[in-house]
GROMACS .gro file of C-alpha atoms in nm:
model
  320
    1MET     CA    1   7.539   2.615   1.034
    2ARG     CA    2   7.460   2.187   0.986
    3SER     CA    3   7.118   2.135   0.812
    4ARG     CA    4   7.066   1.811   1.014
    5HIS     CA    5   7.147   1.963   1.342
    6ALA     CA    6   6.950   2.241   1.269
    7THR     CA    7   6.671   1.998   1.281
    8LEU     CA    8   6.670   1.977   1.582
    9PRO     CA    9   6.564   2.361   1.793
   10ILE     CA   10   6.345   2.372   1.475
   11PHE     CA   11   6.159   2.035   1.639
   12ALA     CA   12   6.181   2.236   1.992
   13VAL     CA   13   6.089   2.571   1.868
   14ILE     CA   14   5.772   2.414   1.616
   15SER     CA   15   5.684   2.210   1.921
   16TRP     CA   16   5.646   2.528   2.133
   17GLY     CA   17   5.451   2.755   1.900
   18VAL     CA   18   5.177   2.494   1.866
   19MET     CA   19   5.142   2.460   2.249
   20PHE     CA   20   4.974   2.831   2.316
   21PRO     CA   21   4.756   2.709   2.101
   22VAL     CA   22   4.663   2.371   2.279
   23LEU     CA   23   4.737   2.505   2.602
   24ALA     CA   24   4.453   2.783   2.528
   25SER     CA   25   4.190   2.487   2.435
   26ALA     CA   26   4.260   2.339   2.739
   27LEU     CA   27   4.122   2.697   2.936
   28THR     CA   28   3.797   2.642   2.888
   29ARG     CA   29   3.773   2.302   3.126
   30VAL     CA   30   4.049   2.415   3.306
   31ASP     CA   31   4.109   2.711   3.464
   32ALA     CA   32   4.461   2.877   3.424
   33LEU     CA   33   4.644   2.791   3.770
   34ASN     CA   34   4.490   2.455   3.814
   35LEU     CA   35   4.627   2.355   3.450
   36THR     CA   36   4.968   2.488   3.541
   37THR     CA   37   4.934   2.294   3.816
   38ALA     CA   38   4.854   1.988   3.682
   39ARG     CA   39   5.114   2.007   3.429
   40TYR     CA   40   5.399   2.056   3.590
   41VAL     CA   41   5.290   1.804   3.814
   42LEU     CA   42   5.398   1.602   3.570
   43ALA     CA   43   5.639   1.788   3.419
   44THR     CA   44   5.893   1.768   3.717
   45ALA     CA   45   5.800   1.436   3.794
   46VAL     CA   46   5.940   1.363   3.410
   47LEU     CA   47   6.258   1.582   3.556
   48LEU     CA   48   6.308   1.434   3.806
   49ALA     CA   49   6.361   1.104   3.673
   50LEU     CA   50   6.563   1.183   3.412
   51LEU     CA   51   6.827   1.417   3.634
   52LEU     CA   52   6.779   1.118   3.909
   53ALA     CA   53   6.945   0.836   3.619
   54ARG     CA   54   7.170   1.089   3.457
   55GLU     CA   55   7.347   1.248   3.749
   56GLY     CA   56   7.204   1.048   4.052
   57VAL     CA   57   7.076   1.124   4.386
   58ALA     CA   58   7.360   1.386   4.517
   59ALA     CA   59   7.203   1.574   4.227
   60LEU     CA   60   6.940   1.669   4.452
   61ALA     CA   61   7.106   1.954   4.699
   62THR     CA   62   7.112   2.222   4.654
   63GLN     CA   63   7.471   2.370   4.839
   64ARG     CA   64   7.300   2.600   5.104
   65ARG     CA   65   7.117   2.748   4.807
   66GLY     CA   66   6.850   2.680   4.846
   67VAL     CA   67   6.632   2.999   4.920
   68GLU     CA   68   6.764   3.117   4.601
   69VAL     CA   69   6.664   2.800   4.415
   70ALA     CA   70   6.286   2.860   4.565
   71LEU     CA   71   6.290   3.237   4.411
   72LEU     CA   72   6.407   3.175   4.043
   73GLY     CA   73   6.217   2.855   4.060
   74ALA     CA   74   5.905   3.043   4.201
   75LEU     CA   75   5.973   3.326   3.941
   76GLY     CA   76   6.070   3.148   3.598
   77PHE     CA   77   5.835   2.855   3.668
   78ALA     CA   78   5.585   2.978   3.854
   79GLY     CA   79   5.515   3.311   3.755
   80PHE     CA   80   5.611   3.310   3.381
   81ASN     CA   81   5.332   3.027   3.364
   82THR     CA   82   5.085   3.108   3.549
   83LEU     CA   83   5.109   3.445   3.398
   84MET     CA   84   5.089   3.317   3.056
   85ASN     CA   85   4.815   3.029   3.122
   86LEU     CA   86   4.591   3.364   3.241
   87ALA     CA   87   4.703   3.587   2.958
   88LEU     CA   88   4.554   3.323   2.774
   89GLY     CA   89   4.220   3.349   2.870
   90HIS     CA   90   4.302   3.809   2.829
   91ALA     CA   91   4.464   3.745   2.443
   92THR     CA   92   4.486   3.532   2.126
   93PRO     CA   93   4.715   3.233   2.122
   94GLN     CA   94   4.931   3.426   1.817
   95GLN     CA   95   4.965   3.758   2.074
   96ILE     CA   96   5.092   3.540   2.348
   97ALA     CA   97   5.327   3.365   2.103
   98LEU     CA   98   5.491   3.763   2.010
   99PHE     CA   99   5.505   3.814   2.362
  100ALA     CA  100   5.724   3.544   2.420
  101ALA     CA  101   5.977   3.548   2.121
  102THR     CA  102   6.041   3.906   2.296
  103VAL     CA  103   6.198   3.749   2.567
  104PRO     CA  104   6.567   3.748   2.411
  105LEU     CA  105   6.563   4.155   2.341
  106VAL     CA  106   6.446   4.156   2.721
  107THR     CA  107   6.645   3.938   2.883
  108GLN     CA  108   6.948   4.144   2.713
  109LEU     CA  109   6.788   4.479   2.965
  110VAL     CA  110   6.784   4.271   3.283
  111ARG     CA  111   7.130   4.194   3.246
  112TRP     CA  112   7.226   4.495   3.184
  113ALA     CA  113   7.008   4.621   3.457
  114ARG     CA  114   7.218   4.342   3.690
  115ASP     CA  115   7.554   4.284   3.484
  116GLY     CA  116   7.611   4.661   3.412
  117VAL     CA  117   7.640   4.517   3.020
  118ARG     CA  118   7.475   4.760   2.838
  119PRO     CA  119   7.298   4.693   2.530
  120ARG     CA  120   7.420   4.900   2.187
  121PRO     CA  121   7.179   5.204   2.062
  122ALA     CA  122   7.051   4.940   1.810
  123LEU     CA  123   6.981   4.660   2.011
  124LEU     CA  124   6.712   4.844   2.217
  125GLY     CA  125   6.558   5.056   1.863
  126LEU     CA  126   6.530   4.695   1.771
  127SER     CA  127   6.392   4.607   2.098
  128LEU     CA  128   6.116   4.866   2.040
  129VAL     CA  129   6.040   4.823   1.637
  130ALA     CA  130   5.929   4.456   1.831
  131LEU     CA  131   5.731   4.596   2.006
  132VAL     CA  132   5.564   4.800   1.822
  133GLY     CA  133   5.469   4.458   1.587
  134VAL     CA  134   5.339   4.319   1.819
  135GLY     CA  135   5.130   4.589   1.873
  136LEU     CA  136   5.005   4.631   1.543
  137VAL     CA  137   4.829   4.285   1.565
  138ILE     CA  138   4.684   4.329   1.901
  139THR     CA  139   4.516   4.664   1.789
  140ARG     CA  140   4.501   4.589   1.402
  141GLY     CA  141   4.603   4.916   1.367
  142ARG     CA  142   4.362   5.074   1.398
  143LEU     CA  143   4.355   5.304   1.773
  144ASP     CA  144   4.014   5.232   1.923
  145GLY     CA  145   4.229   4.880   1.938
  146LEU     CA  146   4.441   4.976   2.242
  147GLY     CA  147   4.184   4.898   2.505
  148GLN     CA  148   4.244   4.509   2.350
  149PHE     CA  149   4.643   4.532   2.491
  150GLY     CA  150   4.472   4.562   2.846
  151VAL     CA  151   4.502   4.248   3.083
  152GLY     CA  152   4.664   3.978   2.855
  153GLY     CA  153   4.940   4.222   2.774
  154LEU     CA  154   5.025   4.307   3.141
  155LEU     CA  155   5.007   4.009   3.192
  156MET     CA  156   5.248   3.890   2.965
  157ILE     CA  157   5.473   4.130   2.990
  158GLY     CA  158   5.539   4.026   3.360
  159ALA     CA  159   5.558   3.689   3.235
  160VAL     CA  160   5.844   3.750   3.025
  161PHE     CA  161   6.025   4.041   3.235
  162GLY     CA  162   6.001   3.707   3.507
  163TRP     CA  163   6.160   3.418   3.266
  164ALA     CA  164   6.410   3.797   3.182
  165PHE     CA  165   6.527   3.737   3.463
  166TYR     CA  166   6.512   3.342   3.563
  167THR     CA  167   6.710   3.230   3.246
  168HIS     CA  168   6.972   3.464   3.365
  169GLY     CA  169   6.952   3.356   3.698
  170ALA     CA  170   7.192   3.001   3.566
  171SER     CA  171   7.441   3.253   3.510
  172ARG     CA  172   7.500   3.168   3.881
  173PHE     CA  173   7.519   2.832   3.886
  174PRO     CA  174   7.841   2.724   3.618
  175GLU     CA  175   7.881   2.508   3.818
  176TRP     CA  176   7.550   2.278   3.765
  177SER     CA  177   7.393   2.120   3.491
  178ALA     CA  178   7.185   2.299   3.275
  179LEU     CA  179   6.962   2.009   3.372
  180ARG     CA  180   7.052   2.036   3.743
  181TYR     CA  181   6.941   2.381   3.786
  182THR     CA  182   6.630   2.250   3.550
  183THR     CA  183   6.493   2.009   3.725
  184LEU     CA  184   6.579   2.217   4.085
  185THR     CA  185   6.415   2.512   3.998
  186ALA     CA  186   6.125   2.324   3.826
  187VAL     CA  187   6.044   2.163   4.154
  188ALA     CA  188   6.109   2.526   4.375
  189GLY     CA  189   5.783   2.600   4.126
  190MET     CA  190   5.589   2.352   4.077
  191LEU     CA  191   5.528   2.326   4.495
  192ALA     CA  192   5.439   2.728   4.468
  193MET     CA  193   5.183   2.643   4.154
  194VAL     CA  194   5.132   2.340   4.392
  195ALA     CA  195   4.985   2.629   4.749
  196ALA     CA  196   4.859   2.895   4.484
  197SER     CA  197   4.622   2.707   4.357
  198ALA     CA  198   4.522   2.510   4.691
  199VAL     CA  199   4.463   2.878   4.882
  200ALA     CA  200   4.287   2.947   4.568
  201ASP     CA  201   4.001   2.749   4.507
  202LEU     CA  202   3.979   2.738   4.920
  203ALA     CA  203   3.885   3.130   4.842
  204GLY     CA  204   3.648   3.081   4.564
  205LEU     CA  205   3.900   3.241   4.297
  206GLN     CA  206   3.914   2.901   4.071
  207HIS     CA  207   3.731   2.570   4.088
  208ALA     CA  208   3.920   2.201   4.165
  209PRO     CA  209   3.926   2.039   3.873
  210ALA     CA  210   3.685   1.734   3.820
  211ALA     CA  211   3.812   1.427   3.771
  212ALA     CA  212   3.642   1.434   3.386
  213ASP     CA  213   3.768   1.762   3.314
  214LEU     CA  214   4.145   1.649   3.306
  215VAL     CA  215   4.008   1.349   3.084
  216ALA     CA  216   3.866   1.607   2.853
  217VAL     CA  217   4.225   1.758   2.863
  218ALA     CA  218   4.407   1.479   2.852
  219PRO     CA  219   4.548   1.523   2.470
  220GLN     CA  220   4.626   1.880   2.562
  221LEU     CA  221   4.856   1.811   2.923
  222GLY     CA  222   5.033   1.506   2.735
  223TYR     CA  223   5.138   1.720   2.429
  224ALA     CA  224   5.269   2.021   2.703
  225VAL     CA  225   5.426   1.778   2.961
  226LEU     CA  226   5.571   1.453   2.708
  227VAL     CA  227   5.634   1.749   2.330
  228GLY     CA  228   5.646   2.053   2.466
  229ALA     CA  229   5.790   2.038   2.836
  230VAL     CA  230   6.070   1.687   2.723
  231LEU     CA  231   6.049   1.654   2.423
  232ALA     CA  232   6.165   1.946   2.254
  233VAL     CA  233   6.360   2.032   2.565
  234LEU     CA  234   6.569   1.743   2.545
  235ALA     CA  235   6.567   1.881   2.136
  236TRP     CA  236   6.726   2.273   2.203
  237ASN     CA  237   6.954   2.162   2.485
  238THR     CA  238   7.142   1.932   2.243
  239GLY     CA  239   7.109   2.179   1.966
  240VAL     CA  240   7.199   2.465   2.136
  241ARG     CA  241   7.532   2.211   2.227
  242ARG     CA  242   7.596   2.187   1.873
  243LEU     CA  243   7.487   2.535   1.761
  244GLY     CA  244   7.590   2.775   2.021
  245PRO     CA  245   7.263   2.904   2.188
  246ALA     CA  246   7.318   3.203   1.974
  247ASN     CA  247   7.310   3.035   1.631
  248ALA     CA  248   6.966   2.831   1.812
  249ALA     CA  249   6.834   3.193   1.940
  250LEU     CA  250   6.776   3.295   1.517
  251PHE     CA  251   6.559   2.975   1.571
  252MET     CA  252   6.305   3.126   1.854
  253ASN     CA  253   6.176   3.335   1.530
  254LEU     CA  254   5.999   3.057   1.411
  255VAL     CA  255   5.763   3.064   1.713
  256PRO     CA  256   5.549   3.304   1.651
  257VAL     CA  257   5.489   3.151   1.302
  258ALA     CA  258   5.411   2.820   1.418
  259THR     CA  259   5.171   2.979   1.625
  260PHE     CA  260   4.986   3.221   1.372
  261ALA     CA  261   5.019   2.861   1.087
  262VAL     CA  262   4.839   2.632   1.361
  263GLN     CA  263   4.594   2.914   1.407
  264ILE     CA  264   4.531   2.963   1.029
  265LEU     CA  265   4.505   2.610   1.026
  266ARG     CA  266   4.196   2.555   1.228
  267GLY     CA  267   3.995   2.898   1.087
  268TYR     CA  268   4.144   3.205   1.151
  269ARG     CA  269   4.198   3.495   0.926
  270PRO     CA  270   4.432   3.720   1.059
  271VAL     CA  271   4.394   4.088   0.858
  272PRO     CA  272   4.696   4.257   0.654
  273VAL     CA  273   4.799   4.455   0.927
  274GLU     CA  274   4.824   4.155   1.175
  275LEU     CA  275   5.073   3.997   0.893
  276VAL     CA  276   5.212   4.308   0.883
  277GLY     CA  277   5.288   4.372   1.218
  278ALA     CA  278   5.395   4.000   1.285
  279GLY     CA  279   5.672   4.063   1.036
  280LEU     CA  280   5.770   4.314   1.154
  281THR     CA  281   5.847   4.145   1.518
  282ILE     CA  282   5.980   3.873   1.315
  283ALA     CA  283   6.222   4.118   1.177
  284ALA     CA  284   6.364   4.278   1.465
  285LEU     CA  285   6.368   4.009   1.634
  286VAL     CA  286   6.608   3.834   1.410
  287ALA     CA  287   6.829   4.133   1.338
  288ALA     CA  288   6.854   4.136   1.719
  289ASN     CA  289   6.961   3.811   1.745
  290LEU     CA  290   7.216   3.890   1.455
  291ALA     CA  291   7.379   4.169   1.588
  292THR     CA  292   7.439   3.994   1.955
  293ARG     CA  293   7.580   3.750   1.798
  294THR     CA  294   7.840   3.871   1.586
  295ARG     CA  295   7.904   4.163   1.909
  296ALA     CA  296   7.982   3.780   2.108
  297ALA     CA  297   8.213   3.690   1.833
  298ALA     CA  298   8.376   4.031   1.804
  299THR     CA  299   8.451   4.081   2.224
  300PRO     CA  300   8.456   3.788   2.462
  301ALA     CA  301   8.219   3.787   2.749
  302PRO     CA  302   8.328   3.958   3.032
  303ALA     CA  303   8.483   3.676   3.268
  304ALA     CA  304   8.187   3.708   3.608
  305VAL     CA  305   7.955   3.650   3.305
  306VAL     CA  306   7.890   3.268   3.288
  307ASP     CA  307   7.627   3.199   2.991
  308ARG     CA  308   7.483   2.820   3.100
  309PRO     CA  309   7.162   2.660   2.966
  310ALA     CA  310   6.840   2.661   3.080
  311VAL     CA  311   6.600   2.489   2.872
  312VAL     CA  312   6.239   2.452   3.001
  313GLU     CA  313   6.019   2.628   2.788
  314PRO     CA  314   6.074   2.837   2.474
  315VAL     CA  315   6.211   3.137   2.606
  316ALA     CA  316   6.454   2.969   2.809
  317VAL     CA  317   6.826   2.926   2.606
  318PHE     CA  318   6.990   3.278   2.446
  319GLY     CA  319   7.321   3.397   2.439
  320ARG     CA  320   7.273   3.688   2.700
   0.00000   0.00000   0.00000
């Protein structure tokens, strides 16, 4: 693994780890669904410009797969990002980051369910260890802290499974580039978010942000769009191509580390059991990724399953 290539995924995952506290701070002024919509209206515009510049107008065609693209976009972009932002209203950024880092393991379970590729028992065991670590962080090791799992944890479970299905769905588009799959599903997800936001605003479930609110969160939106959804994505894509998905996936374990570091710099003081839980989760994820990489090197992947990178968020590309 060349160190100069490793700087690319490191930049990406640190950017994503910082993004959770950034988005949490924006939620004090803009509702979760409206924040998600504003972010992806801007991000989708950038992705469309990149796709048109790179592949031309012909790349916008869905090739009679519009319904599938729409479902995957709604599940991945609208589902994951909306649920994640809603969860940030009920859980801390470091808790959300730990949940997000479990996506490689969850994707293995989705692959088992959809393709019949059964993960090794060791991988399932490590999945449980990772979840135990997440539980320690959320509850701070106290049984009476189980109630803190509540809404935020349930929302993140839904978000993680939604993105795992979306990530796995990329294997159904082997003839499309990662940028094309990402952009077309992002368009579908963005349209779903716009529709959902309009309904929620009209129903009084949330309020449309005033111009002053959008101006107030402009720095957070700028970071989430330009750094989190564009620069970090390009760095990750390049790193995956140079290092391979299995090697690159190992860097995902730095996401919660970056989030914890930001929160500590902002004055948060974790108790020892939280650090133990975070360490346990990260160690389990590293071990699981190493086990997956070792197996992939020893056994050729089935011809029917094609791994394609679908990169837009920190959980988008893994050696599945």
